[in-house]
PDB file of C-alpha atoms in Angstrom:
ATOM      1  CA  MET A  13     126.313 152.882  75.235  1.00 71.00           C
ATOM      2  CA  ASN A  14     123.791 152.937  77.777  1.00 81.00           C
ATOM      3  CA  TYR A  15     120.412 151.587  76.745  1.00 84.00           C
ATOM      4  CA  THR A  16     117.938 150.362  79.511  1.00 90.00           C
ATOM      5  CA  ILE A  17     115.839 147.502  80.647  1.00 89.00           C
ATOM      6  CA  ASN A  18     112.569 150.141  79.617  1.00 90.00           C
ATOM      7  CA  GLN A  19     114.168 150.937  75.695  1.00 91.00           C
ATOM      8  CA  LEU A  20     114.434 147.490  74.818  1.00 91.00           C
ATOM      9  CA  ARG A  21     111.117 146.198  76.276  1.00 89.00           C
ATOM     10  CA  ILE A  22     109.487 149.693  74.148  1.00 92.00           C
ATOM     11  CA  PHE A  23     111.990 148.697  70.624  1.00 91.00           C
ATOM     12  CA  LEU A  24     110.961 144.834  70.734  1.00 91.00           C
ATOM     13  CA  LYS A  25     106.893 145.980  71.286  1.00 91.00           C
ATOM     14  CA  ILE A  26     107.448 148.394  67.971  1.00 92.00           C
ATOM     15  CA  THR A  27     109.365 145.289  66.401  1.00 91.00           C
ATOM     16  CA  GLN A  28     106.277 143.251  67.052  1.00 89.00           C
ATOM     17  CA  THR A  29     103.169 145.650  66.357  1.00 88.00           C
ATOM     18  CA  GLN A  30     104.485 147.858  63.584  1.00 88.00           C
ATOM     19  CA  SER A  31     103.535 150.729  64.844  1.00 90.00           C
ATOM     20  CA  VAL A  32     104.130 153.261  67.943  1.00 90.00           C
ATOM     21  CA  THR A  33     100.392 154.173  68.449  1.00 89.00           C
ATOM     22  CA  LYS A  34      99.954 150.026  69.243  1.00 88.00           C
ATOM     23  CA  ALA A  35     103.301 149.957  71.113  1.00 89.00           C
ATOM     24  CA  SER A  36     101.713 152.293  73.292  1.00 89.00           C
ATOM     25  CA  GLU A  37      98.370 151.561  73.472  1.00 86.00           C
ATOM     26  CA  GLU A  38      99.897 147.613  74.491  1.00 83.00           C
ATOM     27  CA  LEU A  39     102.508 149.256  77.386  1.00 86.00           C
ATOM     28  CA  HIS A  40     100.002 151.802  78.819  1.00 85.00           C
ATOM     29  CA  LEU A  41     102.034 154.809  77.764  1.00 87.00           C
ATOM     30  CA  THR A  42     101.515 158.052  75.591  1.00 91.00           C
ATOM     31  CA  GLN A  43     102.516 157.515  72.215  1.00 89.00           C
ATOM     32  CA  PRO A  44     105.136 160.775  72.740  1.00 91.00           C
ATOM     33  CA  ALA A  45     107.364 159.051  75.543  1.00 91.00           C
ATOM     34  CA  VAL A  46     107.288 155.767  73.198  1.00 91.00           C
ATOM     35  CA  SER A  47     108.466 158.136  70.457  1.00 91.00           C
ATOM     36  CA  ILE A  48     111.411 159.230  72.851  1.00 92.00           C
ATOM     37  CA  GLN A  49     112.242 156.551  74.022  1.00 91.00           C
ATOM     38  CA  LEU A  50     112.571 154.941  70.486  1.00 91.00           C
ATOM     39  CA  LYS A  51     114.800 158.271  69.936  1.00 91.00           C
ATOM     40  CA  ASN A  52     116.918 158.052  72.590  1.00 92.00           C
ATOM     41  CA  PHE A  53     117.481 153.987  72.063  1.00 92.00           C
ATOM     42  CA  GLN A  54     118.266 154.744  67.903  1.00 92.00           C
ATOM     43  CA  ASP A  55     120.916 157.718  69.354  1.00 91.00           C
ATOM     44  CA  GLN A  56     122.765 154.880  70.264  1.00 90.00           C
ATOM     45  CA  PHE A  57     123.054 153.039  67.075  1.00 91.00           C
ATOM     46  CA  GLU A  58     125.121 154.247  63.766  1.00 90.00           C
ATOM     47  CA  ILE A  59     122.976 151.944  61.558  1.00 91.00           C
ATOM     48  CA  PRO A  60     119.047 152.946  61.058  1.00 92.00           C
ATOM     49  CA  LEU A  61     117.174 150.345  62.784  1.00 92.00           C
ATOM     50  CA  THR A  62     114.074 151.640  61.506  1.00 91.00           C
ATOM     51  CA  GLU A  63     112.891 153.595  59.144  1.00 90.00           C
ATOM     52  CA  ILE A  64     109.438 156.132  58.201  1.00 88.00           C
ATOM     53  CA  ILE A  65     107.821 155.536  54.660  1.00 86.00           C
ATOM     54  CA  GLY A  66     104.435 157.836  54.606  1.00 81.00           C
ATOM     55  CA  ARG A  67     103.422 157.521  57.821  1.00 82.00           C
ATOM     56  CA  LYS A  68     104.179 153.932  58.090  1.00 87.00           C
ATOM     57  CA  ILE A  69     107.130 152.567  60.466  1.00 91.00           C
ATOM     58  CA  PHE A  70     108.924 149.661  59.026  1.00 91.00           C
ATOM     59  CA  ILE A  71     112.079 147.725  60.942  1.00 92.00           C
ATOM     60  CA  THR A  72     115.182 147.717  59.437  1.00 93.00           C
ATOM     61  CA  ASP A  73     117.763 144.009  58.626  1.00 92.00           C
ATOM     62  CA  PHE A  74     119.525 145.630  61.315  1.00 93.00           C
ATOM     63  CA  GLY A  75     116.561 146.821  63.368  1.00 91.00           C
ATOM     64  CA  ARG A  76     115.324 142.868  63.454  1.00 91.00           C
ATOM     65  CA  GLU A  77     118.720 141.971  64.789  1.00 92.00           C
ATOM     66  CA  ILE A  78     118.579 144.083  67.341  1.00 92.00           C
ATOM     67  CA  ALA A  79     114.830 143.199  68.732  1.00 91.00           C
ATOM     68  CA  VAL A  80     115.907 139.370  68.743  1.00 90.00           C
ATOM     69  CA  THR A  81     118.535 140.193  71.033  1.00 91.00           C
ATOM     70  CA  ALA A  82     116.396 142.522  72.957  1.00 89.00           C
ATOM     71  CA  GLU A  83     114.078 139.919  73.594  1.00 87.00           C
ATOM     72  CA  ASN A  84     116.994 137.518  74.692  1.00 85.00           C
ATOM     73  CA  ILE A  85     118.099 140.273  77.597  1.00 88.00           C
ATOM     74  CA  LEU A  86     114.495 140.389  78.437  1.00 85.00           C
ATOM     75  CA  ASN A  87     113.739 137.497  79.033  1.00 79.00           C
ATOM     76  CA  GLN A  88     116.850 136.556  81.152  1.00 80.00           C
ATOM     77  CA  ILE A  89     115.563 139.538  83.435  1.00 80.00           C
ATOM     78  CA  TYR A  90     112.011 137.717  83.976  1.00 74.00           C
ATOM     79  CA  GLU A  91     114.151 134.082  84.149  1.00 72.00           C
ATOM     80  CA  ILE A  92     116.103 135.720  86.854  1.00 75.00           C
ATOM     81  CA  ASN A  93     113.258 137.714  88.756  1.00 69.00           C
ATOM     82  CA  TYR A  94     111.312 134.310  88.543  1.00 60.00           C
ATOM     83  CA  LYS A  95     114.090 132.662  90.362  1.00 69.00           C
ATOM     84  CA  THR A  96     114.547 134.933  93.690  1.00 67.00           C
ATOM     85  CA  LEU A  97     111.003 134.382  93.810  1.00 60.00           C
ATOM     86  CA  ALA A  98     110.978 130.432  92.838  1.00 57.00           C
ATOM     87  CA  HIS A  99     113.694 130.669  95.889  1.00 57.00           C
ATOM     88  CA  LYS A 100     111.503 131.859  98.129  1.00 61.00           C
ATOM     89  CA  GLY A 101     108.620 128.870  97.485  1.00 59.00           C
ATOM     90  CA  LEU A 102     106.500 130.298  95.522  1.00 64.00           C
ATOM     91  CA  LEU A 103     105.273 129.564  91.416  1.00 74.00           C
ATOM     92  CA  THR A 104     106.705 131.807  89.481  1.00 77.00           C
ATOM     93  CA  GLY A 105     106.907 131.950  85.186  1.00 81.00           C
ATOM     94  CA  ARG A 106     104.790 133.772  82.712  1.00 86.00           C
ATOM     95  CA  LEU A 107     101.454 131.887  81.488  1.00 92.00           C
ATOM     96  CA  LYS A 108     101.193 132.722  78.265  1.00 93.00           C
ATOM     97  CA  ILE A 109      97.458 133.443  76.812  1.00 95.00           C
ATOM     98  CA  SER A 110      95.819 134.686  73.257  1.00 93.00           C
ATOM     99  CA  VAL A 111      92.758 135.382  72.998  1.00 93.00           C
ATOM    100  CA  VAL A 112      89.722 135.726  70.320  1.00 90.00           C
ATOM    101  CA  SER A 113      88.358 139.611  70.679  1.00 87.00           C
ATOM    102  CA  THR A 114      85.326 138.582  72.618  1.00 88.00           C
ATOM    103  CA  GLY A 115      86.879 136.170  74.622  1.00 90.00           C
ATOM    104  CA  LYS A 116      87.992 138.964  76.639  1.00 90.00           C
ATOM    105  CA  TYR A 117      84.640 139.056  78.201  1.00 91.00           C
ATOM    106  CA  VAL A 118      85.064 135.580  79.507  1.00 92.00           C
ATOM    107  CA  MET A 119      89.136 134.863  80.070  1.00 94.00           C
ATOM    108  CA  PRO A 120      89.603 137.424  82.754  1.00 94.00           C
ATOM    109  CA  TYR A 121      87.076 136.082  84.856  1.00 94.00           C
ATOM    110  CA  PHE A 122      89.228 132.461  84.800  1.00 96.00           C
ATOM    111  CA  LEU A 123      91.979 134.218  85.616  1.00 95.00           C
ATOM    112  CA  SER A 124      91.280 136.431  88.108  1.00 94.00           C
ATOM    113  CA  ASP A 125      91.252 134.380  91.421  1.00 93.00           C
ATOM    114  CA  PHE A 126      94.379 132.217  90.585  1.00 93.00           C
ATOM    115  CA  LEU A 127      96.881 135.005  89.340  1.00 93.00           C
ATOM    116  CA  ARG A 128      95.687 136.459  92.745  1.00 91.00           C
ATOM    117  CA  GLU A 129      96.228 133.148  95.225  1.00 87.00           C
ATOM    118  CA  HIS A 130     100.424 133.372  92.482  1.00 87.00           C
ATOM    119  CA  ASP A 131     102.088 136.895  92.441  1.00 82.00           C
ATOM    120  CA  GLY A 132     105.188 135.475  90.765  1.00 82.00           C
ATOM    121  CA  ILE A 133     102.697 134.956  87.663  1.00 88.00           C
ATOM    122  CA  GLU A 134     103.618 137.128  85.046  1.00 87.00           C
ATOM    123  CA  LEU A 135     100.381 137.369  82.936  1.00 92.00           C
ATOM    124  CA  VAL A 136     101.008 138.009  78.893  1.00 90.00           C
ATOM    125  CA  MET A 137      97.504 137.864  77.320  1.00 91.00           C
ATOM    126  CA  ASP A 138      96.803 138.773  73.442  1.00 90.00           C
ATOM    127  CA  VAL A 139      93.502 139.779  72.600  1.00 88.00           C
ATOM    128  CA  THR A 140      93.183 139.228  68.641  1.00 86.00           C
ATOM    129  CA  ASN A 141      90.924 137.976  65.951  1.00 83.00           C
ATOM    130  CA  LYS A 142      91.030 134.242  65.224  1.00 87.00           C
ATOM    131  CA  SER A 143      93.324 133.628  62.511  1.00 86.00           C
ATOM    132  CA  LYS A 144      95.738 135.502  64.633  1.00 87.00           C
ATOM    133  CA  VAL A 145      95.035 133.407  67.497  1.00 91.00           C
ATOM    134  CA  ILE A 146      95.429 130.128  65.702  1.00 91.00           C
ATOM    135  CA  ARG A 147      98.865 131.223  64.205  1.00 89.00           C
ATOM    136  CA  SER A 148     100.978 132.241  67.702  1.00 89.00           C
ATOM    137  CA  LEU A 149      99.063 128.828  69.094  1.00 91.00           C
ATOM    138  CA  GLU A 150     100.401 127.092  65.575  1.00 89.00           C
ATOM    139  CA  LYS A 151     103.903 128.845  66.224  1.00 87.00           C
ATOM    140  CA  ASN A 152     103.949 127.530  69.999  1.00 88.00           C
ATOM    141  CA  GLU A 153     104.325 131.365  71.339  1.00 87.00           C
ATOM    142  CA  VAL A 154     101.461 130.741  73.537  1.00 92.00           C
ATOM    143  CA  ASP A 155     100.653 128.556  76.499  1.00 94.00           C
ATOM    144  CA  PHE A 156      96.864 128.158  75.399  1.00 96.00           C
ATOM    145  CA  SER A 157      94.060 129.344  73.180  1.00 95.00           C
ATOM    146  CA  LEU A 158      90.443 130.588  73.960  1.00 95.00           C
ATOM    147  CA  VAL A 159      88.566 130.139  70.856  1.00 93.00           C
ATOM    148  CA  SER A 160      84.971 129.405  70.612  1.00 89.00           C
ATOM    149  CA  VAL A 161      85.565 127.436  67.263  1.00 85.00           C
ATOM    150  CA  LEU A 162      87.832 125.511  66.865  1.00 89.00           C
ATOM    151  CA  PRO A 163      90.621 124.757  64.509  1.00 89.00           C
ATOM    152  CA  GLU A 164      90.280 121.916  61.479  1.00 84.00           C
ATOM    153  CA  ASN A 165      93.399 121.404  60.265  1.00 85.00           C
ATOM    154  CA  LEU A 166      95.899 121.683  63.753  1.00 88.00           C
ATOM    155  CA  GLN A 167      96.198 118.850  66.430  1.00 92.00           C
ATOM    156  CA  ILE A 168      95.033 120.400  69.321  1.00 93.00           C
ATOM    157  CA  GLU A 169      93.938 119.089  73.497  1.00 94.00           C
ATOM    158  CA  LYS A 170      91.700 121.109  75.051  1.00 94.00           C
ATOM    159  CA  THR A 171      89.567 121.752  78.154  1.00 94.00           C
ATOM    160  CA  GLU A 172      85.620 123.936  77.902  1.00 94.00           C
ATOM    161  CA  LEU A 173      84.963 126.401  80.010  1.00 93.00           C
ATOM    162  CA  MET A 174      81.927 127.255  79.303  1.00 92.00           C
ATOM    163  CA  GLN A 175      78.515 127.926  76.781  1.00 91.00           C
ATOM    164  CA  ASN A 176      78.506 130.189  73.233  1.00 91.00           C
ATOM    165  CA  LYS A 177      76.163 131.920  72.714  1.00 92.00           C
ATOM    166  CA  LEU A 178      74.861 134.132  69.146  1.00 93.00           C
ATOM    167  CA  TYR A 179      71.878 136.110  69.086  1.00 93.00           C
ATOM    168  CA  VAL A 180      69.941 137.733  66.280  1.00 92.00           C
ATOM    169  CA  ILE A 181      70.785 141.994  67.652  1.00 93.00           C
ATOM    170  CA  GLY A 182      69.238 145.272  66.992  1.00 91.00           C
ATOM    171  CA  ASN A 183      68.709 148.363  68.240  1.00 90.00           C
ATOM    172  CA  THR A 184      65.487 149.851  70.405  1.00 89.00           C
ATOM    173  CA  ASN A 185      64.354 152.118  67.992  1.00 88.00           C
ATOM    174  CA  GLN A 186      62.762 149.303  65.946  1.00 82.00           C
ATOM    175  CA  GLN A 187      59.902 147.210  67.471  1.00 83.00           C
ATOM    176  CA  PHE A 188      59.280 144.549  66.382  1.00 77.00           C
ATOM    177  CA  LYS A 189      56.123 142.413  67.070  1.00 71.00           C
ATOM    178  CA  ASP A 190      56.129 138.506  66.125  1.00 68.00           C
ATOM    179  CA  LYS A 191      56.567 136.785  69.273  1.00 80.00           C
ATOM    180  CA  ILE A 192      59.586 134.325  67.613  1.00 86.00           C
ATOM    181  CA  TYR A 193      60.305 135.509  63.339  1.00 88.00           C
ATOM    182  CA  ASP A 194      61.780 132.261  60.705  1.00 88.00           C
ATOM    183  CA  LYS A 195      65.021 132.989  59.647  1.00 85.00           C
ATOM    184  CA  SER A 196      64.447 134.865  56.749  1.00 86.00           C
ATOM    185  CA  ILE A 197      63.954 137.983  57.989  1.00 86.00           C
ATOM    186  CA  LEU A 198      66.984 138.206  57.218  1.00 85.00           C
ATOM    187  CA  GLU A 199      66.718 138.639  53.906  1.00 84.00           C
ATOM    188  CA  GLU A 200      65.500 141.831  55.258  1.00 84.00           C
ATOM    189  CA  LEU A 201      67.824 142.846  58.301  1.00 85.00           C
ATOM    190  CA  PRO A 202      70.577 144.991  57.115  1.00 86.00           C
ATOM    191  CA  LEU A 203      73.449 142.833  58.556  1.00 89.00           C
ATOM    192  CA  ILE A 204      76.806 144.050  60.099  1.00 91.00           C
ATOM    193  CA  TYR A 205      79.416 141.369  59.927  1.00 89.00           C
ATOM    194  CA  ARG A 206      82.830 141.525  61.629  1.00 86.00           C
ATOM    195  CA  GLU A 207      85.879 141.770  59.485  1.00 84.00           C
ATOM    196  CA  PRO A 208      87.401 137.860  57.572  1.00 83.00           C
ATOM    197  CA  GLY A 209      89.545 135.613  60.373  1.00 78.00           C
ATOM    198  CA  SER A 210      86.775 136.541  63.007  1.00 82.00           C
ATOM    199  CA  GLY A 211      85.070 133.418  64.926  1.00 81.00           C
ATOM    200  CA  THR A 212      81.532 134.804  64.915  1.00 86.00           C
ATOM    201  CA  ARG A 213      82.212 135.584  61.426  1.00 86.00           C
ATOM    202  CA  GLN A 214      82.769 132.332  60.989  1.00 86.00           C
ATOM    203  CA  THR A 215      79.786 130.860  62.331  1.00 87.00           C
ATOM    204  CA  MET A 216      77.692 134.089  61.021  1.00 86.00           C
ATOM    205  CA  GLU A 217      78.911 132.862  57.443  1.00 87.00           C
ATOM    206  CA  LYS A 218      78.171 129.466  58.306  1.00 88.00           C
ATOM    207  CA  PHE A 219      74.785 129.659  59.626  1.00 87.00           C
ATOM    208  CA  ILE A 220      73.159 131.863  56.596  1.00 85.00           C
ATOM    209  CA  ARG A 221      75.640 129.524  54.210  1.00 87.00           C
ATOM    210  CA  GLU A 222      73.573 126.115  55.074  1.00 87.00           C
ATOM    211  CA  ASN A 223      70.114 128.100  55.105  1.00 86.00           C
ATOM    212  CA  LYS A 224      70.851 129.208  51.817  1.00 86.00           C
ATOM    213  CA  LEU A 225      69.738 132.950  53.205  1.00 82.00           C
ATOM    214  CA  PRO A 226      70.591 135.640  50.771  1.00 80.00           C
ATOM    215  CA  VAL A 227      71.287 138.877  52.565  1.00 77.00           C
ATOM    216  CA  LYS A 228      72.023 142.082  52.811  1.00 73.00           C
ATOM    217  CA  LYS A 229      75.961 142.969  53.892  1.00 69.00           C
ATOM    218  CA  LYS A 230      75.443 145.997  54.917  1.00 73.00           C
ATOM    219  CA  MET A 231      78.982 146.574  56.393  1.00 84.00           C
ATOM    220  CA  GLU A 232      82.093 144.980  57.408  1.00 86.00           C
ATOM    221  CA  LEU A 233      83.908 146.226  61.118  1.00 87.00           C
ATOM    222  CA  THR A 234      87.630 145.153  63.128  1.00 80.00           C
ATOM    223  CA  SER A 235      86.114 144.561  66.720  1.00 82.00           C
ATOM    224  CA  ASN A 236      83.627 143.467  68.730  1.00 83.00           C
ATOM    225  CA  GLU A 237      82.793 146.467  69.629  1.00 87.00           C
ATOM    226  CA  ALA A 238      82.800 148.865  66.796  1.00 89.00           C
ATOM    227  CA  VAL A 239      79.796 146.268  65.299  1.00 90.00           C
ATOM    228  CA  LYS A 240      78.337 146.893  68.421  1.00 91.00           C
ATOM    229  CA  GLN A 241      78.928 151.001  68.572  1.00 92.00           C
ATOM    230  CA  SER A 242      77.043 150.472  65.212  1.00 92.00           C
ATOM    231  CA  VAL A 243      74.428 148.431  65.481  1.00 93.00           C
ATOM    232  CA  ILE A 244      73.651 151.067  68.993  1.00 94.00           C
ATOM    233  CA  ALA A 245      73.992 154.121  66.049  1.00 93.00           C
ATOM    234  CA  GLY A 246      71.164 151.889  63.999  1.00 90.00           C
ATOM    235  CA  LEU A 247      73.641 151.894  61.430  1.00 90.00           C
ATOM    236  CA  GLY A 248      72.576 147.495  60.608  1.00 89.00           C
ATOM    237  CA  CYS A 249      71.502 144.300  62.592  1.00 91.00           C
ATOM    238  CA  SER A 250      74.073 141.782  63.058  1.00 92.00           C
ATOM    239  CA  ILE A 251      74.859 138.626  65.034  1.00 91.00           C
ATOM    240  CA  MET A 252      76.523 138.414  68.044  1.00 91.00           C
ATOM    241  CA  PRO A 253      77.622 136.530  71.375  1.00 91.00           C
ATOM    242  CA  LEU A 254      75.433 136.835  74.136  1.00 92.00           C
ATOM    243  CA  ILE A 255      78.498 137.258  76.872  1.00 90.00           C
ATOM    244  CA  GLY A 256      79.489 140.608  75.027  1.00 89.00           C
ATOM    245  CA  ILE A 257      76.315 142.644  75.178  1.00 91.00           C
ATOM    246  CA  LYS A 258      75.304 142.280  78.570  1.00 89.00           C
ATOM    247  CA  ASN A 259      75.238 145.529  79.745  1.00 89.00           C
ATOM    248  CA  GLU A 260      73.434 147.022  76.554  1.00 92.00           C
ATOM    249  CA  LEU A 261      70.461 145.015  76.860  1.00 91.00           C
ATOM    250  CA  GLN A 262      70.043 145.670  80.598  1.00 89.00           C
ATOM    251  CA  ASN A 263      70.843 149.552  79.315  1.00 91.00           C
ATOM    252  CA  GLY A 264      67.760 149.465  76.725  1.00 90.00           C
ATOM    253  CA  GLN A 265      70.062 150.353  73.829  1.00 93.00           C
ATOM    254  CA  LEU A 266      69.932 146.929  72.222  1.00 93.00           C
ATOM    255  CA  GLN A 267      67.390 144.111  71.572  1.00 92.00           C
ATOM    256  CA  ILE A 268      67.780 140.348  70.866  1.00 93.00           C
ATOM    257  CA  ILE A 269      64.883 139.488  67.860  1.00 92.00           C
ATOM    258  CA  PRO A 270      63.986 136.696  68.495  1.00 91.00           C
ATOM    259  CA  VAL A 271      64.616 133.907  65.129  1.00 91.00           C
ATOM    260  CA  LYS A 272      63.679 130.522  64.609  1.00 90.00           C
ATOM    261  CA  GLU A 273      67.282 128.434  65.520  1.00 89.00           C
ATOM    262  CA  PHE A 274      68.959 131.132  67.749  1.00 91.00           C
ATOM    263  CA  PRO A 275      70.822 130.846  69.745  1.00 91.00           C
ATOM    264  CA  ILE A 276      73.475 129.241  67.769  1.00 91.00           C
ATOM    265  CA  LYS A 277      74.650 127.431  70.838  1.00 91.00           C
ATOM    266  CA  SER A 278      78.479 126.992  70.520  1.00 89.00           C
ATOM    267  CA  VAL A 279      81.564 126.232  73.578  1.00 92.00           C
ATOM    268  CA  TRP A 280      84.559 128.348  74.455  1.00 94.00           C
ATOM    269  CA  ASN A 281      87.650 126.556  74.574  1.00 94.00           C
ATOM    270  CA  LEU A 282      90.930 126.339  76.386  1.00 96.00           C
ATOM    271  CA  ILE A 283      93.050 124.400  73.877  1.00 96.00           C
ATOM    272  CA  TRP A 284      96.662 123.552  73.541  1.00 95.00           C
ATOM    273  CA  LEU A 285      99.396 122.101  71.078  1.00 93.00           C
ATOM    274  CA  LYS A 286      98.650 118.190  71.354  1.00 91.00           C
ATOM    275  CA  GLY A 287     102.056 116.792  72.933  1.00 88.00           C
ATOM    276  CA  LYS A 288     103.211 120.360  74.176  1.00 89.00           C
ATOM    277  CA  ASN A 289     104.762 119.896  77.533  1.00 85.00           C
ATOM    278  CA  HIS A 290     103.312 122.898  79.869  1.00 87.00           C
ATOM    279  CA  SER A 291     105.549 124.631  82.114  1.00 84.00           C
ATOM    280  CA  PRO A 292     104.794 124.900  85.997  1.00 84.00           C
ATOM    281  CA  VAL A 293     102.963 127.713  85.550  1.00 87.00           C
ATOM    282  CA  ALA A 294     100.893 126.690  82.999  1.00 89.00           C
ATOM    283  CA  LEU A 295      99.996 122.980  84.532  1.00 89.00           C
ATOM    284  CA  ALA A 296      99.169 124.776  87.512  1.00 88.00           C
ATOM    285  CA  PHE A 297      96.921 126.665  85.789  1.00 92.00           C
ATOM    286  CA  LEU A 298      94.765 124.055  84.331  1.00 92.00           C
ATOM    287  CA  ASP A 299      94.501 121.887  87.244  1.00 89.00           C
ATOM    288  CA  TYR A 300      92.657 125.401  89.347  1.00 92.00           C
ATOM    289  CA  LEU A 301      90.396 125.466  86.203  1.00 94.00           C
ATOM    290  CA  LYS A 302      89.245 121.901  87.109  1.00 92.00           C
ATOM    291  CA  ASN A 303      88.942 122.146  90.608  1.00 91.00           C
ATOM    292  CA  GLU A 304      86.788 126.177  90.663  1.00 94.00           C
ATOM    293  CA  LYS A 305      85.409 125.945  86.780  1.00 94.00           C
ATOM    294  CA  GLU A 306      81.725 125.706  88.254  1.00 94.00           C
ATOM    295  CA  ASN A 307      82.459 127.885  90.494  1.00 94.00           C
ATOM    296  CA  ILE A 308      83.977 130.585  88.205  1.00 94.00           C
ATOM    297  CA  ILE A 309      80.795 130.494  86.096  1.00 93.00           C
ATOM    298  CA  LYS A 310      78.180 129.816  88.543  1.00 92.00           C
ATOM    299  CA  ALA A 311      79.609 133.302  90.581  1.00 91.00           C
ATOM    300  CA  LYS A 312      80.125 135.195  87.324  1.00 91.00           C
ATOM    301  CA  PHE A 313      77.850 134.038  85.017  1.00 90.00           C
ATOM    302  CA  ASP A 314      74.870 133.139  86.263  1.00 87.00           C
ATOM    303  CA  TRP A 315      72.890 135.987  84.793  1.00 87.00           C
ATOM    304  CA  PHE A 316      73.728 134.395  81.094  1.00 84.00           C
ATOM    305  CA  GLU A 317      71.283 131.253  81.900  1.00 80.00           C
ATOM    306  CA  ARG A 318      68.671 133.862  81.892  1.00 81.00           C
ATOM    307  CA  TYR A 319      68.431 134.186  77.900  1.00 81.00           C
TER     308      TYR A 319
END
């Protein structure tokens, strides 16, 4: 056998995503390049690693066994690299963070200078919906998770990063003449929802439920960007975090509809399992946040306070 580290990495990512397309996106490779490497890797085994049914790829039992071995091999390679850097007196290791989808507008700003200071740290950041974020935390697959709605049935510890604000938003084709509307206006607006499992959707539904509003559910979409583009196109309105619509507000594609009891406020929290034994890298990151959090908010999110 003559498989390469790159083939192991690609095959492992395919097993994790259950998709050649998603694997190529996460690895920043073209889909044909991933398909070719998968074929070259498969050619070295007499037993199938995957099977295609319809247009969907499935991992065989043998393929799952190989994936476990591939992950172990890659972890050993990472460890060799880390030990080499550690021998030079550098802080090394992997920092694994799962982030809810709108958190992608927040988390990078709290990471950039820390990673710049420590070249030996490799960041693994998964951006997904809240359900998957909590699942990865529960399985202890990550060091930290970033959420705006805390999990109810999980013992955690946390550090607050910054405030989160959600507003009613629409495109700028319609003029709203009143200075501020009663929350009952939500009964008239066709609302676009995020998918079940989204923290934004959870917050939105809680507000609607507590205020007993018979709203019109226009459609359901699976990403913050999809909701935003649909609102811009005039397909409906939504309740969205301010953090993700800065550019669209400034360039006039979106407007905040002034409604009583808005914004809905929460807090972006970095959370971890209670009693978790942090790695030196994770401890260093927590210490960095303790010292630099306020400076980061002031430097990167000063615009946030204007709304």
